Amino acid sequence: METLPFAWYTDPDVLQIEQQRIFRRSWQYAGHAGELPDAGSRFPCRAGDVPVVVVRDGDGEVRAFLNVCRHRGSVLVADEGQSATIQCPYHAWTYGLDGSLRAAPRAEEGIDLEGLGLRPVQVAAWGRFLFVNPDLEAPPLEGLPDLELDAENLRFHARVPWTLEANWKIAVENYLECYHCPVAHKDFTRRVETDPATYRLEGHDGIWSQYSRARQGEARTQFHLFWPATKVNVYPGPANLSIGPLYPDGPERCSGFLDYFFGEDVSGEDIADLFELDNQVGREDRALVEAVQRGVRSGLLEHGHLMPASEELVAGFQQKVAVALRHA
Ligand code: FES
Ligand SMILES: [Fe+2]
């Protein structure tokens, strides 16, 4: 089976269409409910290249808006915080927590505040995890996996940002197969079963899951990709979960973050141990995906080839990308 055309991993026009048809239309992880403790709490996030602000309003409801001022388009909220209104840092247009425009300096010059409220964005919760979708017509958030663990009782530990010099699809595709694990993640493979007999791949439309277990003990692992670009990971060992989005930052770069959660009783030592393995896998993956980017950029091969079973999830993902790009 052929991969997507290699040109799709470097072409700015392809990225622009992906932003329009994929990232502006789909549900993406924004943050977690713990970031919105009180009325007026807010945090900025993104859906692809769309800046979004998520707030808790006066009634305790979670709302999301395009994080862009209706005056001349400045991004409004740069940092997590709390206050009764959302005020633009540029000319101080001031919005309520319901998004309505409440005040603008010198409004008497002749500007009608009515009708200049913030553009809403869809927001939905999967348990404590908040997702946003800029498309107001999009169907509700659904299709997320059953994690078979009590995510509500995990404690937020840290947000870890990352960047890669690679097209976003190369990062996702690398995430969707463990064909490379025995070759490139030796320590991981020493701890987690990665041979095809025990490493289970499960693809549905828009959710691709990998399940395995630790070589020692019963601990299970799960890695899920929720279309287009939200990762959910459970590593072997004590109660843990990490979740985060991926953003295309250009045809040949992407970034994102992972929010890490651990069980209340997980020791600092166990947490350090998990980060050590995770960081090592991350370093190994960085070298792999950045090397793929340099390879596909060469322009002399039109496409690559996928392994029918081991890269089944990659094929499912690529098919969904192809459908999104070919049909408006
Ligand atoms: S751009 Fe926001 S007040 Fe001017
Ligand atoms: Fe990897």
CSV table of C-alpha atoms and ligand atoms in Angstrom, one decimal:
chain,number,residue,atom,x,y,z
A,1,MET,CA,0.0,0.0,0.0
A,2,GLU,CA,1.3,3.4,-0.9
A,3,THR,CA,1.7,6.3,1.6
A,4,LEU,CA,0.4,9.8,1.0
A,5,PRO,CA,2.4,11.7,-1.6
A,6,PHE,CA,5.6,12.9,0.0
A,7,ALA,CA,4.9,16.4,-1.4
A,8,TRP,CA,2.0,16.7,1.1
A,9,TYR,CA,4.6,16.8,3.9
A,10,THR,CA,6.3,19.9,2.6
A,11,ASP,CA,3.7,21.9,0.6
A,12,PRO,CA,2.4,25.1,2.3
A,13,ASP,CA,-0.8,24.9,0.2
A,14,VAL,CA,-1.5,21.4,1.5
A,15,LEU,CA,-1.1,22.7,5.0
A,16,GLN,CA,-3.4,25.6,4.4
A,17,ILE,CA,-6.1,23.2,3.2
A,18,GLU,CA,-5.5,21.0,6.2
A,19,GLN,CA,-6.0,23.9,8.5
A,20,GLN,CA,-9.2,24.8,6.8
A,21,ARG,CA,-10.7,21.4,6.3
A,22,ILE,CA,-9.3,19.5,9.3
A,23,PHE,CA,-8.1,21.7,12.2
A,24,ARG,CA,-10.9,24.3,11.9
A,25,ARG,CA,-13.5,21.6,11.8
A,26,SER,CA,-12.6,19.1,14.4
A,27,TRP,CA,-12.5,18.5,18.2
A,28,GLN,CA,-9.1,19.0,19.8
A,29,TYR,CA,-7.9,18.8,23.4
A,30,ALA,CA,-7.8,22.3,24.9
A,31,GLY,CA,-7.0,21.7,28.6
A,32,HIS,CA,-8.6,20.3,31.8
A,33,ALA,CA,-11.3,21.4,34.1
A,34,GLY,CA,-8.8,22.0,36.9
A,35,GLU,CA,-7.6,25.1,35.0
A,36,LEU,CA,-11.0,26.7,35.5
A,37,PRO,CA,-11.6,26.6,39.3
A,38,ASP,CA,-13.8,29.8,39.6
A,39,ALA,CA,-16.1,32.1,37.7
A,40,GLY,CA,-13.9,34.2,35.5
A,41,SER,CA,-11.1,31.6,35.2
A,42,ARG,CA,-9.8,31.4,31.7
A,43,PHE,CA,-7.0,29.9,29.6
A,44,PRO,CA,-5.9,30.4,26.0
A,45,CYS,CA,-5.5,27.4,23.8
A,46,ARG,CA,-5.5,26.6,20.1
A,47,ALA,CA,-7.3,24.4,17.6
A,48,GLY,CA,-4.7,24.1,14.8
A,49,ASP,CA,-3.9,27.8,14.1
A,50,VAL,CA,-7.1,29.1,15.6
A,51,PRO,CA,-6.6,30.9,18.9
A,52,VAL,CA,-9.3,30.0,21.4
A,53,VAL,CA,-10.0,31.1,24.9
A,54,VAL,CA,-11.9,28.9,27.3
A,55,VAL,CA,-13.6,30.5,30.3
A,56,ARG,CA,-15.9,29.7,33.2
A,57,ASP,CA,-18.7,32.1,33.2
A,58,GLY,CA,-20.7,33.7,36.0
A,59,ASP,CA,-23.1,30.7,36.1
A,60,GLY,CA,-20.2,28.2,36.3
A,61,GLU,CA,-20.7,27.1,32.7
A,62,VAL,CA,-17.6,26.5,30.6
A,63,ARG,CA,-17.6,28.5,27.4
A,64,ALA,CA,-15.2,29.0,24.6
A,65,PHE,CA,-14.6,31.9,22.2
A,66,LEU,CA,-12.4,32.8,19.3
A,67,ASN,CA,-9.5,34.5,21.2
A,68,VAL,CA,-9.6,37.4,18.8
A,69,CYS,CA,-10.8,40.9,19.4
A,70,ARG,CA,-13.6,42.2,17.3
A,71,HIS,CA,-11.9,45.6,17.0
A,72,ARG,CA,-8.8,45.1,14.9
A,73,GLY,CA,-8.1,41.4,15.6
A,74,SER,CA,-5.6,41.3,18.4
A,75,VAL,CA,-5.4,38.0,20.3
A,76,LEU,CA,-7.1,38.8,23.6
A,77,VAL,CA,-5.9,36.4,26.3
A,78,ALA,CA,-2.3,35.4,26.5
A,79,ASP,CA,-2.1,33.7,29.8
A,80,GLU,CA,-4.2,31.6,32.2
A,81,GLY,CA,-5.9,33.8,34.8
A,82,GLN,CA,-9.1,35.0,36.4
A,83,SER,CA,-11.1,38.2,36.2
A,84,ALA,CA,-14.7,39.3,35.7
A,85,THR,CA,-14.2,40.5,32.1
A,86,ILE,CA,-12.0,39.8,29.1
A,87,GLN,CA,-10.1,43.0,28.2
A,88,CYS,CA,-8.1,43.4,25.0
A,89,PRO,CA,-4.5,44.5,25.7
A,90,TYR,CA,-4.5,46.7,22.6
A,91,HIS,CA,-7.3,49.4,23.0
A,92,ALA,CA,-9.1,47.9,26.0
A,93,TRP,CA,-12.3,46.7,24.3
A,94,THR,CA,-13.9,44.8,27.2
A,95,TYR,CA,-16.1,41.7,26.9
A,96,GLY,CA,-18.2,39.9,29.4
A,97,LEU,CA,-17.8,36.3,30.3
A,98,ASP,CA,-20.7,35.6,28.0
A,99,GLY,CA,-18.7,37.1,25.1
A,100,SER,CA,-20.7,40.2,24.7
A,101,LEU,CA,-18.9,43.5,24.1
A,102,ARG,CA,-19.5,45.6,27.2
A,103,ALA,CA,-17.4,48.6,26.8
A,104,ALA,CA,-15.0,50.3,24.4
A,105,PRO,CA,-13.0,53.5,25.2
A,106,ARG,CA,-14.5,56.5,23.3
A,107,ALA,CA,-17.5,54.5,22.2
A,108,GLU,CA,-19.4,57.7,22.0
A,109,GLU,CA,-17.5,58.6,18.8
A,110,GLY,CA,-20.0,56.2,17.2
A,111,ILE,CA,-19.6,52.5,17.5
A,112,ASP,CA,-22.4,50.2,18.3
A,113,LEU,CA,-21.3,47.6,20.8
A,114,GLU,CA,-24.3,45.5,20.1
A,115,GLY,CA,-23.5,42.6,17.8
A,116,LEU,CA,-19.7,42.8,18.3
A,117,GLY,CA,-19.5,40.0,20.8
A,118,LEU,CA,-16.8,37.3,20.7
A,119,ARG,CA,-17.3,34.6,18.1
A,120,PRO,CA,-18.3,31.5,20.0
A,121,VAL,CA,-16.4,28.2,19.6
A,122,GLN,CA,-17.8,24.8,20.6
A,123,VAL,CA,-16.5,23.4,23.8
A,124,ALA,CA,-17.3,19.9,25.3
A,125,ALA,CA,-16.0,17.8,28.2
A,126,TRP,CA,-14.8,14.3,28.2
A,127,GLY,CA,-14.8,13.8,31.9
A,128,ARG,CA,-12.4,16.4,33.2
A,129,PHE,CA,-10.8,16.9,29.8
A,130,LEU,CA,-12.0,19.8,27.7
A,131,PHE,CA,-12.1,19.8,23.9
A,132,VAL,CA,-12.8,22.7,21.5
A,133,ASN,CA,-14.0,22.8,17.9
A,134,PRO,CA,-14.1,26.1,16.0
A,135,ASP,CA,-16.9,24.7,13.7
A,136,LEU,CA,-20.3,25.6,15.1
A,137,GLU,CA,-22.0,23.1,12.8
A,138,ALA,CA,-19.7,20.2,13.8
A,139,PRO,CA,-21.4,17.1,15.4
A,140,PRO,CA,-21.0,16.7,19.2
A,141,LEU,CA,-17.8,15.4,20.7
A,142,GLU,CA,-17.9,11.6,20.6
A,143,GLY,CA,-15.9,8.5,19.9
A,144,LEU,CA,-13.3,8.8,22.6
A,145,PRO,CA,-12.0,5.6,24.0
A,146,ASP,CA,-13.0,3.8,27.2
A,147,LEU,CA,-9.8,4.1,29.2
A,148,GLU,CA,-10.7,1.5,31.8
A,149,LEU,CA,-9.2,3.7,34.4
A,150,ASP,CA,-10.5,6.3,36.8
A,151,ALA,CA,-9.1,9.4,35.2
A,152,GLU,CA,-11.2,11.6,37.5
A,153,ASN,CA,-9.2,10.6,40.5
A,154,LEU,CA,-5.8,11.3,39.0
A,155,ARG,CA,-4.0,14.4,40.1
A,156,PHE,CA,-2.7,16.9,37.5
A,157,HIS,CA,1.1,16.9,37.6
A,158,ALA,CA,2.6,19.0,34.8
A,159,ARG,CA,2.2,20.3,31.3
A,160,VAL,CA,5.2,19.5,29.1
A,161,PRO,CA,5.5,21.4,25.8
A,162,TRP,CA,7.4,20.1,22.8
A,163,THR,CA,8.3,21.1,19.2
A,164,LEU,CA,9.5,19.0,16.2
A,165,GLU,CA,11.1,19.9,12.9
A,166,ALA,CA,8.6,17.7,11.0
A,167,ASN,CA,5.3,17.9,9.3
A,168,TRP,CA,2.4,17.2,11.7
A,169,LYS,CA,1.4,14.1,9.8
A,170,ILE,CA,4.9,12.6,10.2
A,171,ALA,CA,4.6,13.0,14.0
A,172,VAL,CA,1.1,11.4,14.0
A,173,GLU,CA,2.1,8.5,11.8
A,174,ASN,CA,5.1,7.8,14.0
A,175,TYR,CA,2.8,7.8,17.0
A,176,LEU,CA,0.5,5.3,15.3
A,177,GLU,CA,2.8,2.4,14.8
A,178,CYS,CA,5.2,0.4,17.0
A,179,TYR,CA,6.8,-1.3,14.1
A,180,HIS,CA,9.8,0.9,14.8
A,181,CYS,CA,9.8,0.2,18.6
A,182,PRO,CA,12.1,-2.9,18.6
A,183,VAL,CA,14.4,-1.1,16.3
A,184,ALA,CA,14.5,2.4,17.7
A,185,HIS,CA,13.1,2.2,21.3
A,186,LYS,CA,15.2,-0.5,22.8
A,187,ASP,CA,14.6,0.4,26.5
A,188,PHE,CA,10.9,0.8,25.9
A,189,THR,CA,10.8,-2.6,24.2
A,190,ARG,CA,12.7,-4.1,27.1
A,191,ARG,CA,9.8,-3.0,29.4
A,192,VAL,CA,6.8,-3.2,27.1
A,193,GLU,CA,5.7,-6.1,24.8
A,194,THR,CA,6.1,-4.8,21.2
A,195,ASP,CA,5.9,-7.9,19.1
A,196,PRO,CA,2.8,-8.2,16.9
A,197,ALA,CA,1.4,-11.2,18.8
A,198,THR,CA,0.8,-9.2,21.9
A,199,TYR,CA,0.7,-5.6,20.6
A,200,ARG,CA,-2.8,-4.9,19.6
A,201,LEU,CA,-3.9,-2.3,17.1
A,202,GLU,CA,-7.5,-1.2,16.9
A,203,GLY,CA,-8.7,1.3,14.4
A,204,HIS,CA,-12.1,2.9,14.1
A,205,ASP,CA,-13.1,5.9,12.1
A,206,GLY,CA,-11.3,8.8,13.8
A,207,ILE,CA,-9.9,6.9,16.8
A,208,TRP,CA,-6.8,4.7,16.5
A,209,SER,CA,-5.7,2.7,19.6
A,210,GLN,CA,-2.7,0.6,20.5
A,211,TYR,CA,-2.7,-1.8,23.5
A,212,SER,CA,0.0,-3.8,25.1
A,213,ARG,CA,1.4,-4.7,28.5
A,214,ALA,CA,4.5,-4.6,30.5
A,215,ARG,CA,6.9,-7.5,30.1
A,216,GLN,CA,7.0,-7.8,33.9
A,217,GLY,CA,3.7,-7.8,35.8
A,218,GLU,CA,0.2,-7.1,34.5
A,219,ALA,CA,0.4,-3.4,33.9
A,220,ARG,CA,-1.3,-2.4,30.6
A,221,THR,CA,-0.4,0.4,28.2
A,222,GLN,CA,-2.7,2.2,25.9
A,223,PHE,CA,-2.0,4.8,23.3
A,224,HIS,CA,-4.8,6.5,21.4
A,225,LEU,CA,-5.0,9.1,18.7
A,226,PHE,CA,-8.3,11.0,18.4
A,227,TRP,CA,-8.6,12.5,15.0
A,228,PRO,CA,-7.0,14.6,14.0
A,229,ALA,CA,-4.3,15.2,16.5
A,230,THR,CA,-5.1,14.5,20.2
A,231,LYS,CA,-3.0,11.9,21.9
A,232,VAL,CA,-4.0,10.0,25.0
A,233,ASN,CA,-1.3,7.8,26.7
A,234,VAL,CA,-1.4,5.4,29.6
A,235,TYR,CA,2.1,4.0,30.3
A,236,PRO,CA,2.7,0.7,32.2
A,237,GLY,CA,3.1,1.1,36.0
A,238,PRO,CA,1.3,3.1,38.6
A,239,ALA,CA,-1.9,5.1,37.7
A,240,ASN,CA,-1.0,7.6,35.0
A,241,LEU,CA,-2.4,9.3,32.0
A,242,SER,CA,-1.1,11.9,29.6
A,243,ILE,CA,-3.2,13.8,27.0
A,244,GLY,CA,-2.4,16.6,24.6
A,245,PRO,CA,-2.8,18.2,21.2
A,246,LEU,CA,-0.6,18.5,18.2
A,247,TYR,CA,-0.4,21.7,16.2
A,248,PRO,CA,1.0,22.2,12.7
A,249,ASP,CA,3.2,25.2,12.9
A,250,GLY,CA,4.2,25.3,9.3
A,251,PRO,CA,4.7,22.7,6.6
A,252,GLU,CA,7.8,21.3,8.2
A,253,ARG,CA,7.3,21.9,11.9
A,254,CYS,CA,4.8,21.0,14.6
A,255,SER,CA,4.4,21.5,18.3
A,256,GLY,CA,2.1,20.5,21.1
A,257,PHE,CA,2.1,19.6,24.8
A,258,LEU,CA,1.2,16.8,27.1
A,259,ASP,CA,-0.7,17.2,30.4
A,260,TYR,CA,0.4,14.5,32.8
A,261,PHE,CA,-1.8,13.1,35.5
A,262,PHE,CA,-0.9,10.6,38.2
A,263,GLY,CA,-2.7,8.7,41.0
A,264,GLU,CA,-2.7,10.5,44.4
A,265,ASP,CA,-0.5,7.8,45.9
A,266,VAL,CA,2.1,7.5,43.1
A,267,SER,CA,5.5,8.3,44.5
A,268,GLY,CA,7.9,10.9,43.2
A,269,GLU,CA,10.3,8.2,42.3
A,270,ASP,CA,7.7,6.4,40.1
A,271,ILE,CA,6.9,9.7,38.4
A,272,ALA,CA,10.5,10.4,37.7
A,273,ASP,CA,10.9,6.9,36.4
A,274,LEU,CA,8.0,7.3,33.9
A,275,PHE,CA,9.4,10.7,32.8
A,276,GLU,CA,12.8,9.1,32.2
A,277,LEU,CA,11.3,6.5,29.9
A,278,ASP,CA,8.9,8.9,28.2
A,279,ASN,CA,11.7,11.5,27.6
A,280,GLN,CA,14.0,8.8,26.2
A,281,VAL,CA,11.3,7.6,23.8
A,282,GLY,CA,10.6,11.3,22.9
A,283,ARG,CA,14.3,11.9,22.1
A,284,GLU,CA,14.4,8.7,20.0
A,285,ASP,CA,11.2,9.7,18.1
A,286,ARG,CA,12.5,13.2,17.5
A,287,ALA,CA,15.5,11.8,15.6
A,288,LEU,CA,13.2,9.5,13.6
A,289,VAL,CA,10.6,12.0,12.5
A,290,GLU,CA,13.1,14.7,11.7
A,291,ALA,CA,15.0,12.3,9.6
A,292,VAL,CA,11.8,11.4,7.7
A,293,GLN,CA,11.1,15.1,7.1
A,294,ARG,CA,14.6,15.5,5.6
A,295,GLY,CA,14.0,12.4,3.5
A,296,VAL,CA,10.5,13.3,2.1
A,297,ARG,CA,11.8,16.8,1.3
A,298,SER,CA,14.3,15.5,-1.2
A,299,GLY,CA,11.6,15.6,-3.9
A,300,LEU,CA,12.8,12.6,-5.9
A,301,LEU,CA,10.4,9.9,-4.6
A,302,GLU,CA,6.7,10.4,-4.9
A,303,HIS,CA,5.6,8.3,-2.0
A,304,GLY,CA,6.5,5.4,0.3
A,305,HIS,CA,5.0,2.0,1.2
A,306,LEU,CA,3.1,0.8,4.2
A,307,MET,CA,3.3,-2.6,5.9
A,308,PRO,CA,-0.3,-4.0,5.7
A,309,ALA,CA,-0.7,-5.2,9.3
A,310,SER,CA,1.9,-3.3,11.4
A,311,GLU,CA,1.0,0.1,9.8
A,312,GLU,CA,-2.7,-0.5,9.6
A,313,LEU,CA,-3.4,2.5,11.8
A,314,VAL,CA,-1.1,4.7,9.7
A,315,ALA,CA,-3.1,3.7,6.7
A,316,GLY,CA,-6.4,4.6,8.4
A,317,PHE,CA,-5.1,8.0,9.4
A,318,GLN,CA,-3.7,8.7,5.9
A,319,GLN,CA,-7.0,7.7,4.3
A,320,LYS,CA,-8.8,10.2,6.5
A,321,VAL,CA,-6.3,12.9,5.6
A,322,ALA,CA,-6.8,12.1,1.9
A,323,VAL,CA,-10.6,12.3,2.2
A,324,ALA,CA,-10.4,15.6,3.9
A,325,LEU,CA,-8.0,17.1,1.3
A,326,ARG,CA,-9.9,15.8,-1.7
A,327,HIS,CA,-13.4,16.8,-0.7
A,328,ALA,CA,-14.4,20.2,0.5
B,1,FES,S1,-7.6,45.2,18.8
B,1,FES,FE1,-8.7,44.8,20.6
B,1,FES,S2,-9.2,46.7,21.4
B,1,FES,FE2,-8.2,47.2,19.5
B,2,FE,FE,8.3,6.0,18.7
